[in-house]
């Protein structure tokens, strides 16, 4: 700008509007005077950054002999920010995003400070002095040091550490804008009290009504008479760093695309999609998970590779599919992605999908080139444009990275380039961390509201939802698992039974429940038939665990004969070393089969996984051996001569048809009577404690 003030700012804004008619956002960046204690008594210090959520012209009004009256009617005040700006500000005010913004500001500030010519170093806490509002500077032409200002200083808790560079804080609020320099601590506090402003500056009001606008200013003084230039360069640097960081979170809408000049190279590639799965019309809820994935993938500069991890059947594929279709139908230029869906069940399925994608995109293959190599070569090229790749069911780390016997996995053919964004879905936390490092989103079961909405959308007879008690029982029995809910509604539709009848089957006995959980369904939103049934999809995971981690499989099988909640670590079968035990438990937690409580020594097992594990043991003919091993270990943990505690302690042994707690004395005797355990779980000749 040619100078300070609203007129100069308005002139620049008008000229910019003529030269660039499609401006969607104007950032007014610079320095300001700050209010040391805001409306909420938040402490502001020099170098902090102020972001506007509104502007007032505090010098716009009527000057009378005895006072000044500001014009504040609806037609006189500046408008509030538009919906887009209010949306991004609301997001940045949230603690999580505020922390991200602060971290980005620190990073960009360090980059600026590497340029010594900018002189943007932190001046030090001893230079940050706040005098009482009533204490005035004696001579405007000389500094406080020259004049000898020695008034009482206001203490601030943030300045307790001497001369250590402090992290610039971010403050959102109203900014007072005018053509006068605020040099009065008393007037500052009065306006802050009556108008709820947190800073004073001189340009924002001139731009505010010309463009959608945000003011970002660094605090260089306290808007009092004790002005100093010591903080100006540092404050300008913090504001500049904040402006760049802010743009990392800003995704403007585009309402018009300016036609290109003849002969100009096109910058937007024609999009093509390979998305073999249909959109799930019954998809509901999960807004928070989708929003988090969108932010990590398309807003966070470090989030080009993201992993969605969770228990089989928890809805990872359906969320990824919903996001894929959202991106596919997006018509904004900056969101112009080709969407590609590739399953990672095996190297064969990956190669088959690559071949189909190459055909759909019309990509030429060189002589003898493998489809996987063509896939990577094309996506790595600028010709591909921006693309969004979903790698679904990346559950097996050997399939991704290969083995010593069969080197080379899927990851070898996944390009790493600036114009590509990748979402992995996986049941394995080990895989998630390997492919996405810190960008891992863990998916849990549905909440009550989303689960009810999913069930209602899946049922034919919607009036059944009116029996809330019955619906609550069903959802609790299905553990709020999306696949189990969808599977149940499909079973009810095929067999023409009601919710009440289905619930009765679930509650009949465990065998019926396991059989119901094994009854799959087919639809166009699953790549693999095993994904249509909860029990089936978990048995696939069980087999993977047995193949890669026998110790984890042993623990999982053993836990099928213990109560699924509050399992002490001492009851898990010994593995020979603490390292083996830690790794085995980590594997099971990574697949979400177990969850660790805060004490680190107690575990919970998913109730439906508990049932599926019993069936797995039966199918693999491991039931008798595993059960005997579990009972022997319990007898070792609770020795026979511990009779004095039998009235207060029980052993949580899971029964096949009844959940009974066996007394300590009975558990100890199991080593002698393992072959004589009856259906109720009691050794012959023994009685359980009441």
XYZ file of C-alpha atoms in Angstrom:
690
model
C 0.000 0.000 0.000
C 1.212 3.554 -0.677
C 0.490 4.546 2.917
C -1.483 3.866 6.065
C -5.208 4.324 6.514
C -8.549 3.232 5.127
C -8.428 5.439 2.022
C -5.174 3.937 0.772
C -6.484 0.447 1.509
C -9.744 1.108 -0.346
C -7.838 2.468 -3.366
C -5.662 -0.628 -3.576
C -8.719 -2.872 -3.200
C -10.548 -1.091 -6.025
C -7.580 -1.440 -8.390
C -7.139 -5.113 -7.490
C -10.808 -5.726 -8.231
C -10.384 -4.384 -11.761
C -7.240 -6.393 -12.470
C -8.434 -9.599 -10.816
C -12.234 -9.824 -11.074
C -12.468 -13.332 -9.582
C -10.895 -12.605 -6.179
C -12.567 -14.832 -3.581
C -10.629 -13.799 -0.493
C -8.583 -10.785 0.566
C -6.116 -11.067 3.426
C -5.101 -7.813 5.091
C -1.829 -8.725 6.792
C 0.368 -6.505 8.926
C 0.805 -5.146 12.451
C -1.595 -3.761 15.020
C -1.982 -2.560 18.573
C -3.468 -5.212 20.838
C -5.684 -5.158 23.901
C -3.695 -6.881 26.673
C -6.744 -8.541 28.222
C -9.650 -9.433 25.936
C -13.379 -9.749 26.689
C -12.839 -13.238 28.117
C -9.782 -11.994 30.072
C -7.486 -13.902 27.724
C -3.921 -12.667 27.994
C -2.404 -11.193 24.822
C 1.289 -10.382 24.554
C 3.404 -8.765 21.862
C 3.954 -11.023 18.874
C 0.573 -12.744 19.222
C -1.587 -12.949 16.101
C -5.067 -11.458 15.786
C -7.543 -12.953 13.289
C -10.703 -10.960 12.643
C -14.206 -12.331 12.834
C -15.561 -8.816 12.365
C -14.527 -5.152 12.039
C -15.887 -1.941 13.515
C -15.019 1.605 12.365
C -14.473 3.118 15.760
C -13.820 6.622 14.344
C -16.956 6.673 12.159
C -19.606 8.801 13.849
C -20.526 12.235 15.143
C -18.071 14.465 17.004
C -19.853 16.761 19.441
C -18.257 19.328 21.771
C -18.752 17.123 24.786
C -18.335 13.615 23.304
C -18.145 11.329 20.251
C -21.023 9.052 19.206
C -20.138 6.159 16.914
C -22.602 5.274 14.166
C -23.638 1.707 14.894
C -26.985 1.227 13.175
C -27.492 -1.705 10.815
C -27.011 0.468 7.725
C -23.879 2.131 9.091
C -21.810 -0.826 10.293
C -19.654 -3.134 8.203
C -21.176 -6.532 7.408
C -20.148 -9.829 8.914
C -17.923 -12.305 7.020
C -19.562 -14.539 4.417
C -20.550 -18.156 5.071
C -17.294 -19.626 3.739
C -15.153 -17.440 5.976
C -17.331 -18.067 9.021
C -17.067 -21.790 8.372
C -13.274 -21.899 8.240
C -12.979 -19.597 11.275
C -15.318 -21.842 13.264
C -13.133 -24.822 12.369
C -9.913 -23.044 13.320
C -11.339 -22.024 16.687
C -11.705 -25.688 17.625
C -8.846 -26.834 19.840
C -7.559 -29.485 17.449
C -7.338 -27.179 14.441
C -6.086 -24.255 16.511
C -3.173 -26.446 17.592
C -2.479 -27.395 13.985
C -2.602 -23.762 12.918
C -0.243 -22.773 15.749
C 2.208 -25.510 14.777
C 2.181 -24.374 11.147
C 2.763 -20.752 12.193
C 5.815 -21.829 14.190
C 7.193 -23.718 11.207
C 6.709 -20.876 8.732
C 8.048 -18.337 11.242
C 11.277 -20.320 11.581
C 11.658 -20.245 7.804
C 11.245 -16.450 7.765
C 13.739 -16.031 10.595
C 16.390 -17.839 8.571
C 16.545 -14.715 6.367
C 18.697 -12.418 8.499
C 17.809 -9.388 6.367
C 14.247 -9.547 7.698
C 15.434 -8.978 11.297
C 12.458 -10.991 12.522
C 13.984 -12.501 15.660
C 12.060 -12.559 18.939
C 13.022 -9.340 20.834
C 12.815 -10.977 24.265
C 10.385 -10.904 27.178
C 12.255 -8.018 28.827
C 11.211 -5.818 25.884
C 7.542 -6.701 26.431
C 6.421 -4.077 28.952
C 2.821 -3.181 29.735
C 2.272 -0.063 31.847
C -0.894 0.758 33.732
C -3.439 2.330 31.369
C -3.316 5.654 33.207
C 0.495 5.998 33.010
C 1.304 8.199 30.013
C 4.436 8.541 27.933
C 6.018 11.954 28.397
C 7.456 12.677 24.920
C 6.209 11.191 21.631
C 9.496 11.997 19.884
C 11.612 9.896 22.220
C 11.497 6.250 23.324
C 10.641 4.984 26.801
C 14.340 4.352 27.472
C 15.240 7.903 26.482
C 12.426 9.449 28.499
C 12.919 7.091 31.425
C 9.413 5.625 31.745
C 9.381 3.901 35.132
C 5.695 3.429 35.860
C 4.316 0.287 37.469
C 4.266 -2.674 35.077
C 1.330 -5.066 34.760
C 2.479 -8.644 35.363
C 1.532 -11.400 32.898
C 1.804 -15.125 33.550
C 2.922 -15.910 29.987
C 6.041 -13.789 30.450
C 7.326 -15.647 33.502
C 10.164 -17.260 31.491
C 12.908 -14.742 30.829
C 13.954 -14.161 27.196
C 12.835 -17.558 25.904
C 11.046 -17.182 22.528
C 7.373 -17.716 23.208
C 4.986 -19.463 20.847
C 2.736 -16.818 19.219
C -0.819 -17.320 20.431
C -3.823 -16.912 18.127
C -6.765 -14.711 19.116
C -10.056 -14.507 17.215
C -12.273 -11.469 17.688
C -13.466 -8.032 16.645
C -10.881 -5.574 15.350
C -11.285 -1.815 15.625
C -10.236 -0.070 12.409
C -9.802 3.660 11.879
C -7.666 6.437 10.436
C -6.256 7.424 13.816
C -3.433 5.778 15.737
C -4.642 4.597 19.136
C -2.161 5.975 21.708
C -4.248 5.984 24.867
C -4.392 3.067 27.263
C -7.530 4.451 28.908
C -9.382 4.898 25.593
C -8.161 1.460 24.540
C -9.655 -0.184 27.615
C -12.893 1.799 27.320
C -13.436 0.736 23.700
C -12.412 -2.831 24.489
C -15.017 -2.897 27.239
C -17.878 -1.310 25.278
C -17.209 -2.828 21.824
C -15.529 -6.145 22.749
C -12.596 -5.414 20.417
C -9.234 -7.128 20.873
C -7.007 -5.030 18.572
C -6.654 -1.687 16.759
C -5.439 -1.194 13.178
C -5.846 1.246 10.249
C -6.491 -0.599 6.943
C -9.068 -3.358 7.359
C -12.202 -1.212 7.107
C -11.083 0.070 3.689
C -11.004 -3.453 2.226
C -13.781 -5.113 4.215
C -16.700 -4.248 1.939
C -14.744 -4.610 -1.319
C -13.921 -8.331 -1.024
C -14.623 -11.228 1.304
C -11.948 -10.316 3.815
C -9.969 -11.563 6.795
C -7.604 -9.337 8.765
C -4.511 -11.036 10.176
C -2.277 -8.769 12.263
C 0.660 -9.282 14.604
C 0.648 -7.335 17.860
C 3.538 -4.831 17.960
C 2.356 -2.594 20.830
C -0.426 -2.280 23.391
C -2.281 0.583 21.659
C -1.085 3.011 24.327
C 1.274 5.987 24.384
C 4.361 3.799 24.919
C 4.940 3.041 21.224
C 8.090 1.232 20.122
C 9.402 -0.075 16.803
C 11.294 -2.923 18.496
C 8.459 -5.413 17.961
C 7.289 -4.362 14.499
C 9.393 -6.721 12.375
C 8.750 -9.744 14.578
C 5.009 -8.972 14.699
C 4.915 -8.598 10.905
C 6.667 -11.973 10.553
C 4.184 -13.760 12.847
C 1.298 -12.264 10.860
C 2.857 -13.351 7.549
C 3.454 -16.868 8.898
C -0.154 -17.018 10.082
C -1.449 -15.871 6.690
C 0.409 -18.679 4.928
C -0.726 -21.201 7.535
C -4.320 -20.002 7.200
C -4.277 -20.642 3.460
C -3.425 -24.285 4.155
C -6.912 -24.610 5.677
C -8.744 -22.501 3.086
C -10.553 -24.224 0.210
C -12.589 -21.604 -1.672
C -15.585 -22.426 -3.796
C -15.392 -21.627 -7.491
C -18.524 -20.282 -9.168
C -16.996 -19.384 -12.517
C -14.163 -20.709 -14.616
C -12.614 -18.073 -16.874
C -12.289 -19.399 -20.447
C -8.734 -20.014 -21.558
C -7.116 -18.057 -24.326
C -6.659 -19.799 -27.650
C -3.500 -21.849 -27.703
C -3.133 -21.751 -23.922
C -2.229 -25.066 -22.311
C -5.071 -26.548 -20.304
C -4.331 -26.761 -16.612
C -7.351 -28.847 -15.702
C -7.265 -32.406 -16.968
C -10.421 -34.212 -18.061
C -11.370 -36.503 -15.226
C -11.874 -40.246 -15.628
C -12.926 -42.586 -12.847
C -12.527 -46.270 -12.082
C -15.030 -46.936 -9.310
C -16.480 -50.439 -9.703
C -18.616 -50.292 -6.545
C -21.996 -48.574 -6.518
C -22.860 -45.829 -4.061
C -24.493 -47.231 -0.931
C -27.968 -45.674 -0.919
C -28.516 -46.757 2.689
C -25.355 -45.055 3.930
C -26.059 -42.817 6.886
C -24.168 -40.893 9.562
C -20.382 -40.986 9.942
C -20.093 -37.257 9.145
C -17.273 -36.771 11.648
C -15.138 -39.580 10.191
C -15.663 -38.354 6.620
C -14.841 -34.764 7.587
C -11.636 -35.893 9.315
C -10.570 -37.886 6.252
C -11.342 -34.966 3.923
C -9.293 -32.599 6.038
C -6.310 -34.942 6.330
C -6.296 -35.835 2.646
C -7.119 -32.560 0.934
C -6.280 -29.805 3.457
C -3.393 -30.977 5.620
C -0.138 -30.573 3.636
C 1.278 -33.685 5.327
C -1.762 -35.875 4.704
C -1.397 -37.235 1.172
C -1.402 -40.791 2.530
C -4.071 -41.606 5.109
C -5.153 -44.933 6.627
C -8.613 -45.774 7.973
C -8.257 -48.635 10.458
C -10.828 -50.576 12.430
C -12.471 -53.891 13.208
C -13.785 -55.914 10.285
C -17.421 -54.945 9.708
C -17.124 -51.531 11.358
C -17.757 -49.739 8.046
C -14.337 -48.760 6.651
C -15.112 -49.733 3.060
C -18.508 -48.020 3.130
C -17.033 -44.766 4.460
C -14.270 -44.870 1.834
C -16.895 -45.575 -0.833
C -19.039 -42.657 0.318
C -16.018 -40.343 0.247
C -15.043 -41.625 -3.216
C -18.474 -40.799 -4.637
C -18.446 -37.379 -2.944
C -15.112 -36.561 -4.595
C -16.305 -38.000 -7.901
C -19.319 -35.689 -8.135
C -17.388 -32.608 -6.926
C -17.299 -30.008 -9.687
C -14.969 -27.441 -8.129
C -11.826 -26.862 -10.179
C -9.505 -27.183 -7.191
C -11.217 -30.481 -6.262
C -10.980 -31.920 -9.768
C -9.739 -35.436 -8.943
C -9.909 -38.655 -10.895
C -11.164 -41.337 -8.506
C -9.630 -44.820 -8.631
C -10.643 -47.816 -6.493
C -8.187 -50.702 -6.142
C -8.700 -53.758 -3.880
C -5.640 -55.111 -2.072
C -6.963 -58.534 -1.094
C -4.086 -60.146 -3.007
C -1.506 -59.309 -5.645
C -3.731 -61.055 -8.212
C -6.756 -58.876 -7.388
C -4.534 -55.777 -7.498
C -3.169 -56.653 -10.943
C -6.660 -57.422 -12.251
C -7.922 -54.028 -11.045
C -4.918 -52.304 -12.658
C -5.786 -53.917 -16.000
C -9.408 -52.755 -15.788
C -8.367 -49.246 -14.769
C -5.905 -49.016 -17.688
C -8.663 -50.054 -20.086
C -11.155 -47.568 -18.588
C -8.667 -44.689 -18.825
C -7.560 -45.648 -22.349
C -3.880 -45.838 -21.370
C -1.439 -47.263 -23.905
C 0.811 -50.087 -22.723
C 4.322 -50.481 -24.057
C 5.370 -53.867 -25.360
C 5.815 -56.368 -22.567
C 4.887 -53.877 -19.831
C 3.100 -55.340 -16.825
C -0.307 -53.729 -16.005
C 1.008 -52.835 -12.548
C 3.964 -50.975 -14.081
C 1.673 -49.164 -16.533
C -0.567 -48.197 -13.611
C 2.351 -46.641 -11.733
C 3.845 -44.955 -14.800
C 0.569 -43.270 -15.718
C -0.293 -42.028 -12.219
C 3.236 -40.659 -11.827
C 2.897 -38.552 -14.984
C 1.472 -35.029 -15.203
C -0.938 -36.312 -17.840
C -2.873 -38.102 -15.095
C -3.773 -34.809 -13.416
C -4.842 -34.902 -9.787
C -6.114 -38.256 -8.582
C -7.635 -39.815 -5.481
C -6.742 -43.486 -5.004
C -8.531 -45.781 -2.552
C -6.671 -48.993 -1.690
C -9.321 -51.114 -0.004
C -8.774 -54.113 2.284
C -5.021 -53.608 2.705
C -5.051 -56.051 5.606
C -1.973 -58.200 4.985
C 1.428 -56.551 5.350
C 3.092 -59.249 3.227
C 0.751 -58.426 0.336
C 1.775 -54.785 0.603
C 5.529 -55.190 0.993
C 6.295 -58.755 -0.060
C 8.388 -61.338 1.794
C 11.916 -62.698 1.637
C 10.631 -65.614 -0.444
C 8.395 -63.440 -2.647
C 9.828 -59.898 -2.709
C 7.875 -57.016 -4.163
C 4.392 -56.137 -2.985
C 1.602 -53.774 -3.929
C 3.372 -50.784 -2.377
C 6.108 -51.054 -5.012
C 3.555 -49.967 -7.638
C 1.940 -47.116 -5.689
C 3.406 -43.804 -6.919
C 4.483 -41.095 -4.507
C 3.827 -37.754 -6.196
C 2.460 -34.331 -5.329
C -0.709 -34.642 -7.416
C -1.824 -37.949 -5.862
C -3.840 -38.604 -2.686
C -4.239 -42.094 -1.228
C -6.649 -43.583 1.314
C -5.975 -47.077 2.666
C -8.596 -49.121 4.508
C -7.224 -51.838 6.766
C -7.979 -53.960 9.809
C -4.327 -53.977 10.863
C -2.847 -51.072 12.790
C 0.626 -52.300 11.787
C -0.320 -51.810 8.141
C -1.953 -48.437 8.892
C 1.150 -47.028 10.569
C 3.426 -48.488 7.875
C 1.601 -46.814 4.988
C 0.449 -43.555 6.625
C 2.704 -42.935 9.661
C 0.801 -40.443 11.853
C -2.141 -39.970 9.490
C -4.196 -42.826 10.931
C -7.932 -42.523 11.615
C -9.329 -45.218 13.907
C -12.969 -46.107 13.278
C -15.194 -47.344 16.099
C -18.706 -48.775 16.182
C -21.641 -46.506 15.382
C -23.225 -44.337 18.020
C -26.855 -44.945 18.955
C -28.292 -42.308 16.617
C -26.376 -43.446 13.520
C -27.097 -47.121 14.244
C -30.842 -46.473 14.445
C -30.745 -44.434 11.242
C -28.921 -47.271 9.433
C -31.397 -49.882 10.665
C -34.373 -47.743 9.664
C -33.003 -47.153 6.164
C -32.423 -50.909 5.747
C -35.795 -52.160 6.988
C -38.837 -52.519 4.743
C -41.377 -52.119 7.558
C -40.284 -48.797 9.042
C -42.994 -48.803 11.725
C -40.998 -51.410 13.660
C -38.664 -48.584 14.693
C -41.423 -47.231 16.950
C -40.722 -49.963 19.513
C -37.645 -48.206 20.884
C -37.023 -50.738 23.667
C -36.947 -53.603 21.146
C -34.676 -51.676 18.780
C -32.304 -50.812 21.627
C -32.054 -54.510 22.579
C -31.308 -55.521 18.990
C -28.628 -52.873 18.470
C -27.020 -53.704 21.805
C -26.954 -57.388 20.850
C -25.374 -56.484 17.497
C -22.829 -54.264 19.312
C -23.718 -51.270 17.086
C -21.637 -52.810 14.303
C -22.725 -51.528 10.849
C -22.157 -54.812 9.001
C -24.042 -56.778 11.677
C -26.968 -54.326 11.448
C -27.067 -54.503 7.638
C -26.687 -58.284 7.767
C -29.585 -58.565 10.239
C -31.906 -56.406 8.128
C -31.028 -58.440 5.006
C -31.841 -61.679 6.862
C -35.175 -60.250 8.029
C -36.104 -59.179 4.492
C -35.164 -62.500 2.887
C -36.933 -64.625 5.507
C -39.853 -62.218 6.050
C -39.495 -62.065 9.811
C -39.876 -59.170 12.216
C -37.299 -57.517 14.435
C -38.841 -59.300 17.414
C -38.459 -62.716 15.761
C -34.867 -62.015 14.742
C -34.006 -60.887 18.261
C -35.541 -64.079 19.645
C -33.244 -66.124 17.386
C -30.238 -64.122 18.560
C -31.128 -64.728 22.194
C -32.014 -68.405 21.780
C -28.485 -69.762 22.214
C -24.955 -68.937 21.152
C -24.994 -71.456 18.299
C -27.987 -69.724 16.712
C -26.307 -66.372 17.124
C -23.087 -67.548 15.473
C -25.073 -69.051 12.581
C -26.982 -65.791 12.113
C -23.723 -63.829 12.076
C -22.432 -66.222 9.398
C -25.391 -65.680 7.051
C -23.997 -63.272 4.503
C -25.667 -61.171 1.824
C -24.559 -59.943 -1.558
C -24.714 -56.376 -2.791
C -22.850 -54.070 -5.149
C -20.952 -52.251 -2.379
C -18.620 -55.154 -1.525
C -15.709 -56.438 -3.607
C -15.454 -59.803 -1.887
C -18.234 -62.221 -0.795
C -16.557 -62.673 2.615
C -17.396 -59.047 3.410
C -21.126 -59.821 3.578
C -21.083 -61.587 6.969
C -19.554 -60.519 10.261
C -18.383 -63.958 11.365
C -16.920 -64.747 7.936
C -14.983 -61.504 7.671
C -13.469 -62.034 11.126
C -12.453 -65.613 10.390
C -10.451 -64.221 7.451
C -8.656 -61.989 9.965
C -8.199 -64.899 12.388
C -6.461 -66.893 9.659
C -4.216 -63.939 8.813
C -3.213 -63.611 12.453
C -2.451 -67.325 12.716
C -0.270 -67.096 9.604
C 1.791 -64.110 10.767
C 1.658 -64.362 14.568
C 0.993 -67.762 16.138
C 1.321 -66.378 19.677
C -1.436 -63.826 19.076
C -3.656 -66.567 17.654
C -3.076 -68.673 20.782
C -4.090 -65.813 23.075
C -7.172 -65.085 20.967
C -8.283 -68.733 21.023
C -7.747 -68.962 24.779
C -9.768 -65.829 25.501
C -12.805 -67.431 23.892
C -13.194 -69.445 27.141
C -12.933 -66.457 29.463
C -15.549 -63.819 30.121
C -15.015 -61.166 27.394
C -14.919 -58.195 29.779
C -12.215 -57.199 32.294
C -9.773 -60.007 31.495
C -6.645 -59.750 33.703
C -3.331 -60.022 31.887
C -2.328 -62.750 34.347
C -4.967 -65.077 32.835
C -3.434 -64.919 29.362
C -1.319 -67.961 28.495
C 2.436 -67.443 29.048
C 4.516 -67.009 25.898
C 8.015 -67.331 27.323
C 9.016 -63.651 27.264
C 7.510 -60.255 27.961
C 8.446 -59.062 24.475
C 6.414 -61.868 22.868
C 3.432 -61.116 25.093
C 3.586 -57.381 24.320
C 3.783 -58.014 20.580
C 0.942 -60.557 20.643
C -1.340 -58.226 22.598
C -0.381 -55.362 20.293
C -1.374 -57.435 17.253
C -4.816 -58.237 18.700
C -5.390 -54.619 19.732
C -4.213 -53.532 16.282
C -6.990 -55.638 14.728
C -9.459 -54.160 17.297
C -10.214 -57.620 18.685
C -9.007 -56.456 22.100
C -9.080 -53.096 23.826
C -6.738 -52.207 26.666
C -8.041 -50.448 29.765
C -6.257 -47.515 31.376
C -4.392 -49.684 33.891
C -2.663 -51.492 31.013
C -3.201 -54.865 32.714
C -6.877 -55.480 31.940
C -8.471 -56.157 28.563
C -11.915 -56.282 26.990
C -12.790 -58.489 24.042
C -15.454 -57.471 21.532
C -18.544 -59.512 22.405
C -19.268 -60.637 18.832
C -15.601 -61.402 18.187
C -15.750 -63.557 21.321
C -18.500 -65.690 19.774
C -16.809 -65.849 16.372
C -13.571 -67.031 18.007
C -15.391 -69.955 19.599
C -16.693 -70.974 16.182
C -13.185 -70.614 14.735
C -11.836 -72.949 17.413
C -14.569 -75.455 16.599
C -13.930 -75.338 12.853
C -10.188 -75.818 13.370
C -10.856 -78.609 15.910
C -8.899 -76.746 18.554
C -11.677 -76.392 21.105
C -10.743 -79.210 23.512
C -7.014 -78.512 23.556
C -7.395 -74.744 23.951
C -10.021 -75.132 26.681
C -7.790 -77.519 28.635
C -4.820 -75.169 28.272
C -6.924 -72.277 29.554
C -8.106 -74.218 32.611
C -4.601 -75.457 33.448
C -3.254 -71.902 33.315
C -6.074 -70.656 35.561
C -5.221 -73.361 38.077
C -1.594 -72.167 38.046
C -2.569 -68.527 38.514
C -4.929 -69.356 41.392
C -3.237 -72.154 43.407
C -5.322 -74.731 45.271
C -4.189 -73.644 48.747
C -5.640 -70.124 48.258
C -8.885 -71.246 49.928
C -9.065 -68.321 52.321
C -9.974 -66.010 49.416
C -12.553 -68.220 47.705
C -15.452 -66.211 49.099
C -14.250 -62.938 47.556
C -12.605 -64.000 44.280
C -13.929 -65.800 41.216
C -12.366 -67.078 38.011
C -14.080 -65.650 34.884
C -14.445 -68.879 32.866
C -16.827 -68.564 29.919
C -19.373 -71.378 29.548
C -20.814 -72.616 26.279
C -24.478 -72.216 27.187
C -24.421 -70.317 30.482
C -22.203 -67.561 31.820
C -21.185 -68.879 35.249
C -18.300 -67.846 37.504
C -16.529 -70.892 38.935
C -15.238 -70.603 42.503
C -11.499 -70.733 43.179
C -11.541 -74.170 44.725
C -13.322 -75.568 41.675
C -10.871 -73.894 39.300
C -7.962 -75.368 41.204
C -9.450 -78.847 40.966
C -9.816 -78.524 37.191
C -6.254 -79.787 36.742
C -7.467 -83.150 38.019
C -10.869 -83.125 36.354
C -10.430 -81.438 32.992
C -11.946 -84.336 31.075
C -14.998 -84.359 33.356
C -16.253 -80.800 32.877
C -19.988 -81.001 32.300
C -22.081 -78.839 29.963
C -22.713 -76.375 32.783
C -18.979 -76.042 33.370
C -18.888 -77.890 36.721
C -16.512 -80.835 37.317
C -18.353 -83.939 38.491
C -18.695 -84.074 42.221
C -18.087 -80.321 42.736
C -20.549 -77.563 43.496
C -20.127 -73.949 42.463
C -20.390 -71.112 44.943
C -23.743 -69.385 45.028
